[in-house]
Amino acid sequence: MGDINTSYYTGKAATGRLHKLGAFYNTFRQPWFSFVEDSTPLIIGYHIDEDTLEYHDVVIDFIRTCLKDKWVIAGFDWHEWAENDGAAYFADMGLMMEAEALDLAKVSTVIFGREHANHGYLVEAYANGLLLTVLKRAQGLSAFEPLQEVAFPINHSI
């Protein structure tokens, strides 16, 4: 497992990525929005295994954004983190509203890791509010761009 580049999740560039991630919050909350478009049975031979979920196009864009902008951290032991240091975020989603960008990336990595292990977990994370809480916090963090200091010229003629 490699080290996480923590600087990737801080600074002005991170604010732009947070803004893109947080933008999904408003769409995912719209009354017209449906996370899953359809489901089709997965047929293996003569056996119907389970339904394969077909995500809404916006969800596909969300997944691509998470991968492209590294909200899913490669090489991160998400299972270990979720069971130990990150367990509090899953036990009390209210803590997510105090999370930093790196914590959001870790939680997102857990969500996608669990989705990979158990297809349908992404829908569960959406339904139980975990995913929306991550997106809401990302939206909030992107609004807190640090203020730049303003330098006033010194007038020595006074």
Tab-separated table of C-alpha atoms in Angstrom:
chain	number	residue	atom	x	y	z
A	1	MET	CA	0.000	0.000	0.000
A	2	GLY	CA	1.461	3.349	-1.020
A	3	ASP	CA	1.343	6.603	0.848
A	4	ILE	CA	-1.550	8.939	0.170
A	5	ASN	CA	-0.631	12.271	-1.387
A	6	THR	CA	-2.417	14.413	1.203
A	7	SER	CA	-1.517	17.661	-0.575
A	8	TYR	CA	-3.769	16.539	-3.451
A	9	TYR	CA	-6.757	17.072	-1.160
A	10	THR	CA	-5.834	20.559	0.061
A	11	GLY	CA	-5.399	23.933	-1.607
A	12	LYS	CA	-7.037	25.723	-4.479
A	13	ALA	CA	-6.955	22.795	-6.935
A	14	ALA	CA	-8.703	20.594	-4.361
A	15	THR	CA	-11.423	23.246	-4.027
A	16	GLY	CA	-12.251	22.829	-7.722
A	17	ARG	CA	-12.448	19.048	-7.374
A	18	LEU	CA	-14.607	19.432	-4.244
A	19	HIS	CA	-16.898	21.774	-6.165
A	20	LYS	CA	-17.326	19.203	-8.966
A	21	LEU	CA	-18.053	16.464	-6.438
A	22	GLY	CA	-20.432	18.608	-4.405
A	23	ALA	CA	-22.358	19.633	-7.528
A	24	PHE	CA	-23.856	16.141	-7.647
A	25	TYR	CA	-25.589	16.776	-4.304
A	26	ASN	CA	-28.255	19.076	-5.764
A	27	THR	CA	-28.977	16.766	-8.695
A	28	PHE	CA	-29.168	13.646	-6.539
A	29	ARG	CA	-31.792	15.382	-4.362
A	30	GLN	CA	-34.120	16.423	-7.208
A	31	PRO	CA	-37.609	14.866	-7.125
A	32	TRP	CA	-37.260	13.680	-10.737
A	33	PHE	CA	-33.948	11.922	-10.073
A	34	SER	CA	-33.785	8.146	-9.897
A	35	PHE	CA	-30.411	6.616	-8.977
A	36	VAL	CA	-31.212	3.408	-10.844
A	37	GLU	CA	-32.732	3.558	-14.314
A	38	ASP	CA	-33.533	-0.125	-14.645
A	39	SER	CA	-32.431	-3.579	-13.614
A	40	THR	CA	-32.045	-6.628	-15.774
A	41	PRO	CA	-31.547	-10.215	-14.658
A	42	LEU	CA	-28.066	-11.658	-15.041
A	43	ILE	CA	-28.496	-15.043	-16.712
A	44	ILE	CA	-25.680	-17.568	-16.439
A	45	GLY	CA	-26.583	-20.657	-18.440
A	46	TYR	CA	-30.045	-21.639	-17.234
A	47	HIS	CA	-29.612	-19.908	-13.896
A	48	ILE	CA	-30.848	-16.384	-13.137
A	49	ASP	CA	-28.240	-15.074	-10.713
A	50	GLU	CA	-29.336	-11.566	-9.702
A	51	ASP	CA	-30.498	-8.294	-11.141
A	52	THR	CA	-27.862	-6.105	-12.729
A	53	LEU	CA	-28.504	-2.465	-11.923
A	54	GLU	CA	-28.366	0.124	-14.674
A	55	TYR	CA	-27.451	3.473	-13.160
A	56	HIS	CA	-28.816	6.825	-14.304
A	57	ASP	CA	-26.456	8.691	-16.673
A	58	VAL	CA	-25.765	11.261	-13.931
A	59	VAL	CA	-24.614	8.429	-11.650
A	60	ILE	CA	-22.253	7.227	-14.386
A	61	ASP	CA	-20.860	10.790	-14.599
A	62	PHE	CA	-20.506	10.798	-10.804
A	63	ILE	CA	-18.562	7.522	-10.883
A	64	ARG	CA	-16.278	8.845	-13.619
A	65	THR	CA	-15.693	12.067	-11.662
A	66	CYS	CA	-14.817	10.116	-8.521
A	67	LEU	CA	-12.291	8.003	-10.408
A	68	LYS	CA	-10.782	10.849	-12.458
A	69	ASP	CA	-10.480	13.262	-9.538
A	70	LYS	CA	-9.122	10.563	-7.199
A	71	TRP	CA	-12.029	10.458	-4.775
A	72	VAL	CA	-11.285	6.736	-4.909
A	73	ILE	CA	-7.770	6.313	-3.542
A	74	ALA	CA	-5.713	3.624	-5.262
A	75	GLY	CA	-3.749	1.347	-2.942
A	76	PHE	CA	-5.634	2.474	0.162
A	77	ASP	CA	-6.608	-0.271	2.633
A	78	TRP	CA	-10.192	0.900	2.824
A	79	HIS	CA	-11.437	-2.165	4.664
A	80	GLU	CA	-8.960	-1.701	7.532
A	81	TRP	CA	-9.668	2.050	7.750
A	82	ALA	CA	-13.464	1.555	7.760
A	83	GLU	CA	-13.175	-0.967	10.592
A	84	ASN	CA	-10.867	1.230	12.706
A	85	ASP	CA	-10.032	4.927	12.196
A	86	GLY	CA	-12.959	5.606	9.883
A	87	ALA	CA	-15.589	3.561	11.725
A	88	ALA	CA	-17.004	6.661	13.426
A	89	TYR	CA	-18.065	8.142	10.060
A	90	PHE	CA	-20.208	5.099	9.335
A	91	ALA	CA	-21.634	4.871	12.853
A	92	ASP	CA	-22.539	8.591	12.970
A	93	MET	CA	-22.913	10.254	9.575
A	94	GLY	CA	-23.252	13.622	11.319
A	95	LEU	CA	-19.484	13.511	11.854
A	96	MET	CA	-19.119	13.705	8.090
A	97	MET	CA	-20.099	17.368	8.250
A	98	GLU	CA	-16.783	18.019	10.048
A	99	ALA	CA	-14.687	15.866	7.697
A	100	GLU	CA	-11.846	17.208	5.619
A	101	ALA	CA	-11.453	16.481	1.902
A	102	LEU	CA	-9.068	13.571	2.510
A	103	ASP	CA	-11.612	11.972	4.844
A	104	LEU	CA	-14.267	12.333	2.131
A	105	ALA	CA	-11.926	10.565	-0.293
A	106	LYS	CA	-11.423	7.751	2.210
A	107	VAL	CA	-15.170	7.356	2.782
A	108	SER	CA	-15.760	7.426	-0.988
A	109	THR	CA	-13.102	4.749	-1.413
A	110	VAL	CA	-14.904	2.593	1.152
A	111	ILE	CA	-18.215	3.099	-0.678
A	112	PHE	CA	-16.699	2.092	-4.020
A	113	GLY	CA	-14.760	-0.781	-2.441
A	114	ARG	CA	-17.942	-2.137	-0.908
A	115	GLU	CA	-19.731	-1.654	-4.247
A	116	HIS	CA	-17.038	-3.714	-5.944
A	117	ALA	CA	-17.366	-6.449	-3.313
A	118	ASN	CA	-21.162	-6.332	-3.241
A	119	HIS	CA	-22.856	-4.878	-6.333
A	120	GLY	CA	-25.662	-2.637	-5.145
A	121	TYR	CA	-23.873	-1.070	-2.174
A	122	LEU	CA	-23.690	2.254	-4.031
A	123	VAL	CA	-27.498	2.294	-4.172
A	124	GLU	CA	-27.612	1.413	-0.467
A	125	ALA	CA	-25.184	4.262	0.366
A	126	TYR	CA	-27.433	6.624	-1.602
A	127	ALA	CA	-30.627	5.343	0.033
A	128	ASN	CA	-29.315	5.510	3.609
A	129	GLY	CA	-27.940	9.033	3.115
A	130	LEU	CA	-24.223	8.245	3.382
A	131	LEU	CA	-23.458	9.253	-0.192
A	132	LEU	CA	-25.585	12.402	0.034
A	133	THR	CA	-23.798	13.388	3.240
A	134	VAL	CA	-20.405	13.030	1.535
A	135	LEU	CA	-21.610	15.169	-1.375
A	136	LYS	CA	-23.152	17.788	0.913
A	137	ARG	CA	-19.891	18.103	2.848
A	138	ALA	CA	-17.921	18.380	-0.405
A	139	GLN	CA	-20.251	21.169	-1.478
A	140	GLY	CA	-19.753	22.920	1.856
A	141	LEU	CA	-15.973	22.577	1.783
A	142	SER	CA	-15.792	23.980	-1.747
A	143	ALA	CA	-17.571	27.125	-0.550
A	144	PHE	CA	-14.875	27.802	2.046
A	145	GLU	CA	-12.168	29.064	-0.235
A	146	PRO	CA	-9.560	30.852	1.881
A	147	LEU	CA	-9.572	34.626	1.717
A	148	GLN	CA	-6.594	36.261	0.093
A	149	GLU	CA	-4.814	38.939	2.065
A	150	VAL	CA	-5.235	42.377	0.607
A	151	ALA	CA	-2.124	44.509	0.629
A	152	PHE	CA	-2.791	48.221	1.046
A	153	PRO	CA	-0.186	50.645	-0.250
A	154	ILE	CA	1.434	52.615	2.492
A	155	ASN	CA	0.987	56.337	1.988
A	156	HIS	CA	3.997	58.031	3.552
A	157	SER	CA	2.824	61.540	2.705
A	158	ILE	CA	0.298	61.754	5.521
